[in-house]
Coordinates of C-alpha atoms in Angstrom, one line a residue:
M1 CA -6.8 35.8 30.5
A2 CA -5.1 32.4 30.2
G3 CA -8.4 30.6 30.4
K4 CA -9.8 32.7 27.6
Q5 CA -6.8 32.0 25.4
D6 CA -7.1 28.2 26.1
K7 CA -10.8 28.3 25.1
E8 CA -9.9 30.2 21.9
A9 CA -7.1 27.7 21.1
A10 CA -9.4 24.8 21.8
K11 CA -12.1 26.3 19.6
L12 CA -9.6 26.9 16.8
A13 CA -8.3 23.4 17.0
K14 CA -11.8 22.0 16.9
K15 CA -12.5 24.2 13.8
E16 CA -9.4 23.0 12.1
K17 CA -10.3 19.4 12.9
R18 CA -13.7 19.8 11.4
A19 CA -12.2 21.4 8.3
A20 CA -9.7 18.5 7.9
S21 CA -12.5 16.0 8.3
K22 CA -14.6 17.8 5.7
A23 CA -11.6 17.9 3.3
R24 CA -11.0 14.2 3.8
R25 CA -14.6 13.3 3.1
G26 CA -14.4 15.4 0.0
Q27 CA -11.4 13.6 -1.2
I28 CA -13.0 10.2 -0.6
F29 CA -16.1 11.3 -2.4
E30 CA -14.1 12.5 -5.4
A31 CA -12.1 9.2 -5.4
F32 CA -15.5 7.4 -5.4
K33 CA -16.8 9.4 -8.3
M34 CA -13.7 8.8 -10.4
Q35 CA -13.5 5.1 -9.5
R36 CA -17.2 4.6 -10.4
K37 CA -16.7 6.1 -13.9
E38 CA -13.8 3.7 -14.6
D39 CA -15.0 0.7 -12.7
K40 CA -18.5 -0.4 -13.7
A41 CA -18.4 -3.3 -11.2
L42 CA -17.7 -1.1 -8.2
I43 CA -21.3 -0.4 -7.2
P44 CA -22.5 -4.1 -7.7
W45 CA -19.6 -5.3 -5.6
M46 CA -20.2 -2.8 -2.8
V47 CA -24.0 -3.3 -2.7
G48 CA -23.6 -7.1 -3.0
S49 CA -21.2 -7.3 -0.1
L50 CA -23.5 -5.2 2.0
L51 CA -26.6 -7.3 1.3
V52 CA -24.8 -10.7 1.5
I53 CA -23.1 -10.0 4.8
T54 CA -26.2 -8.4 6.3
G55 CA -28.2 -11.4 5.1
V56 CA -25.8 -13.9 6.6
V57 CA -25.7 -12.2 10.0
F58 CA -29.5 -11.8 9.9
G59 CA -29.9 -15.5 9.1
I60 CA -27.6 -16.6 11.9
G61 CA -29.6 -14.4 14.3
F62 CA -32.8 -15.9 13.0
I63 CA -31.6 -19.4 14.0
F64 CA -31.1 -18.2 17.6
D65 CA -34.2 -16.0 17.4
V66 CA -32.2 -12.8 17.8
H67 CA -32.3 -11.6 14.2
W68 CA -33.7 -8.1 14.9
V69 CA -31.1 -7.6 17.6
V70 CA -28.1 -8.5 15.3
L71 CA -29.5 -6.8 12.2
P72 CA -27.6 -3.5 13.0
L73 CA -24.4 -5.5 13.4
G74 CA -25.0 -7.1 10.1
I75 CA -25.5 -3.8 8.4
L76 CA -22.4 -2.4 10.0
L77 CA -20.2 -5.3 9.0
G78 CA -21.7 -5.2 5.4
A79 CA -20.9 -1.5 5.2
L80 CA -17.3 -2.1 6.4
A81 CA -16.9 -4.8 3.8
A82 CA -18.1 -2.4 1.1
V83 CA -15.6 0.2 2.2
I84 CA -12.8 -2.3 2.2
I85 CA -13.8 -3.4 -1.4
F86 CA -13.9 0.3 -2.5
G87 CA -10.4 0.9 -1.1
R88 CA -8.9 -2.3 -2.7
R89 CA -10.4 -1.5 -6.1
V90 CA -9.2 2.1 -5.9
Q91 CA -5.7 0.9 -5.0
K92 CA -5.8 -1.6 -7.9
T93 CA -6.7 1.2 -10.3
V94 CA -4.0 3.5 -9.0
Y95 CA -1.3 0.9 -9.3
S96 CA -2.4 -0.2 -12.8
K97 CA -2.1 3.5 -14.0
A98 CA 1.3 3.9 -12.3
D99 CA 2.7 0.6 -13.5
G100 CA 5.6 1.2 -15.9
Q101 CA 5.9 4.9 -15.3
P102 CA 9.2 6.3 -14.2
G103 CA 9.1 7.2 -10.5
A104 CA 6.3 4.7 -9.7
A105 CA 8.4 2.5 -7.5
A106 CA 9.6 5.4 -5.4
W107 CA 6.0 6.6 -5.0
A108 CA 4.9 3.1 -3.9
L109 CA 7.7 2.8 -1.4
E110 CA 7.1 6.2 0.2
N111 CA 3.4 5.3 0.7
M112 CA 4.2 2.1 2.6
R113 CA 2.9 1.6 6.1
G114 CA 5.1 0.6 9.0
R115 CA 8.7 1.3 10.1
W116 CA 10.4 1.6 6.8
K117 CA 13.0 4.2 6.0
V118 CA 13.0 5.0 2.3
T119 CA 15.7 6.9 0.5
P120 CA 14.5 7.4 -3.1
T121 CA 16.9 7.5 -6.1
V122 CA 20.2 6.7 -4.5
A123 CA 21.4 5.9 -8.0
A124 CA 19.9 6.8 -11.4
T125 CA 20.6 7.2 -15.1
T126 CA 19.4 9.9 -17.6
Q127 CA 17.2 7.2 -19.1
L128 CA 15.1 7.4 -15.9
D129 CA 16.3 4.1 -14.5
A130 CA 16.7 4.3 -10.7
V131 CA 17.6 2.4 -7.5
H132 CA 15.9 3.2 -4.3
R133 CA 17.1 2.2 -0.8
V134 CA 14.8 0.9 1.9
L135 CA 15.8 0.1 5.5
G136 CA 13.7 -2.0 7.7
G137 CA 13.5 -5.3 9.7
P138 CA 14.9 -7.3 6.8
G139 CA 18.0 -5.1 6.5
V140 CA 18.7 -3.2 3.3
V141 CA 16.4 -3.6 0.3
L142 CA 17.6 -2.1 -3.0
V143 CA 14.6 -1.6 -5.3
A144 CA 15.3 -0.9 -9.0
E145 CA 13.0 0.4 -11.7
G146 CA 13.8 0.8 -15.4
A147 CA 15.3 -1.3 -18.2
P148 CA 16.5 -4.6 -16.7
H149 CA 19.8 -4.7 -18.5
R150 CA 20.7 -1.2 -17.1
V151 CA 19.3 -1.5 -13.6
K152 CA 21.2 -4.8 -12.9
A153 CA 24.5 -2.8 -13.3
L154 CA 23.1 0.0 -11.1
L155 CA 22.1 -2.6 -8.4
A156 CA 25.5 -4.2 -8.4
Q157 CA 27.3 -0.9 -8.0
E158 CA 24.9 0.2 -5.2
K159 CA 25.2 -3.1 -3.4
K160 CA 29.0 -2.8 -3.5
R161 CA 28.8 0.7 -2.0
V162 CA 26.4 -0.2 0.7
S163 CA 28.1 -3.5 1.7
R164 CA 31.3 -1.6 2.5
L165 CA 29.5 0.2 5.4
I166 CA 27.1 -2.4 6.8
G167 CA 29.2 -5.5 7.1
E168 CA 27.1 -8.7 7.5
T169 CA 23.7 -7.0 7.4
P170 CA 21.5 -8.7 4.7
I171 CA 21.0 -6.9 1.4
Y172 CA 18.0 -7.8 -0.8
N173 CA 17.7 -6.8 -4.5
V174 CA 14.3 -6.2 -6.1
I175 CA 13.6 -5.3 -9.7
I176 CA 10.2 -3.9 -10.5
G177 CA 8.5 -5.5 -13.6
N178 CA 6.2 -8.2 -14.8
E179 CA 8.8 -10.7 -16.1
D180 CA 10.5 -13.7 -14.5
Q181 CA 12.4 -12.9 -11.3
Q182 CA 10.8 -9.4 -11.2
I183 CA 8.2 -8.1 -8.7
P184 CA 5.1 -6.3 -10.1
L185 CA 4.6 -2.8 -8.7
K186 CA 1.2 -3.8 -7.1
K187 CA 3.0 -6.6 -5.2
L188 CA 6.0 -4.6 -4.0
Q189 CA 4.7 -3.7 -0.6
S190 CA 3.5 -7.3 0.2
H191 CA 6.8 -8.7 -1.1
L192 CA 8.8 -6.5 1.4
M193 CA 6.5 -7.5 4.2
K194 CA 7.2 -11.2 3.6
L195 CA 11.0 -10.7 3.8
P196 CA 12.5 -12.2 7.0
R197 CA 12.9 -9.9 10.0
N198 CA 16.6 -9.8 10.7
L199 CA 17.0 -6.4 12.6
K200 CA 15.4 -4.7 15.6
P201 CA 14.3 -1.1 15.4
A202 CA 17.4 0.2 17.2
Q203 CA 19.6 -1.6 14.7
V204 CA 17.7 -0.1 11.8
D205 CA 18.2 3.4 13.3
A206 CA 21.9 2.7 13.6
L207 CA 22.0 1.4 10.1
E208 CA 20.4 4.6 8.8
A209 CA 23.0 6.7 10.5
K210 CA 25.8 4.7 8.8
L211 CA 24.2 5.0 5.4
A212 CA 23.4 8.7 5.7
A213 CA 26.9 9.7 4.5
L214 CA 26.6 7.8 1.2
G215 CA 24.5 10.3 -0.6
S216 CA 23.0 9.8 -4.1
R217 CA 24.5 9.1 -7.5
G218 CA 23.1 10.0 -10.8
A219 CA 20.2 12.2 -11.9
A220 CA 17.1 13.2 -9.9
M221 CA 14.0 11.3 -10.7
P222 CA 10.4 12.6 -10.9
K223 CA 8.6 12.8 -7.6
G224 CA 5.9 10.1 -8.3
P225 CA 4.8 8.3 -11.4
M226 CA 5.5 10.4 -14.5
P227 CA 2.3 11.3 -16.4
A228 CA 1.6 9.1 -19.4
G229 CA 1.5 12.1 -21.7
A230 CA 4.9 13.5 -20.6
K231 CA 7.6 13.5 -23.3
M232 CA 10.6 11.4 -22.3
R233 CA 13.0 13.7 -24.1
N234 CA 11.9 16.8 -22.2
V235 CA 12.2 15.0 -18.9
Q236 CA 15.6 13.7 -19.7
R237 CA 16.8 17.2 -20.8
T238 CA 15.5 18.6 -17.5
I239 CA 17.4 15.9 -15.5
R240 CA 20.6 16.6 -17.3
R241 CA 20.4 20.3 -16.5
R242 CA 20.1 19.4 -12.8

């Protein structure tokens, strides 16, 4: 009886895995179709990278008289380069559309890879300015999005709140934008990755426990970049009601 149940469970798990894989392939294909419509250079770049890398590997193999042996490797590497180019160009398009939209910084932070602990909207205004808190190897990073003259005050207040609990732990301020002393949205993740590593994972966990009691101040922000067609007044009215 137990053996039969195990077989059924394994069969169900295999079926679910196939379904998830199929759904993932469908999402990639839809992303490819959308990107191809907006990015006319996508196909030339992908095909070009495939041909160039395959040709280079084939040429190197020709010198050593192993060109037909290394040809599959060249095709594989060329296909990998094409996939990387596709991913980079899709990411660039996504960030360009999200740039400047309320909630975009929180969305970018929550999609970061690595051991980052993100608490979105620890402080905000009804004008959709917000400060998000990130914990990681550098220490505490406060990321602000919105009007610079308003978010600077939000940052100062949040830094004061946080510093009371964490002592000498480093605190970094980041303002999202395209002006001087601001970080563009598309470079936010790379900027955080370049910060010095001051804490070990255990210290980050302890820091998170300390800051858990702080809570959030201000209005709730949209979950992700607000659509370009959304009316600011309606969103602000909804936030006030919360």
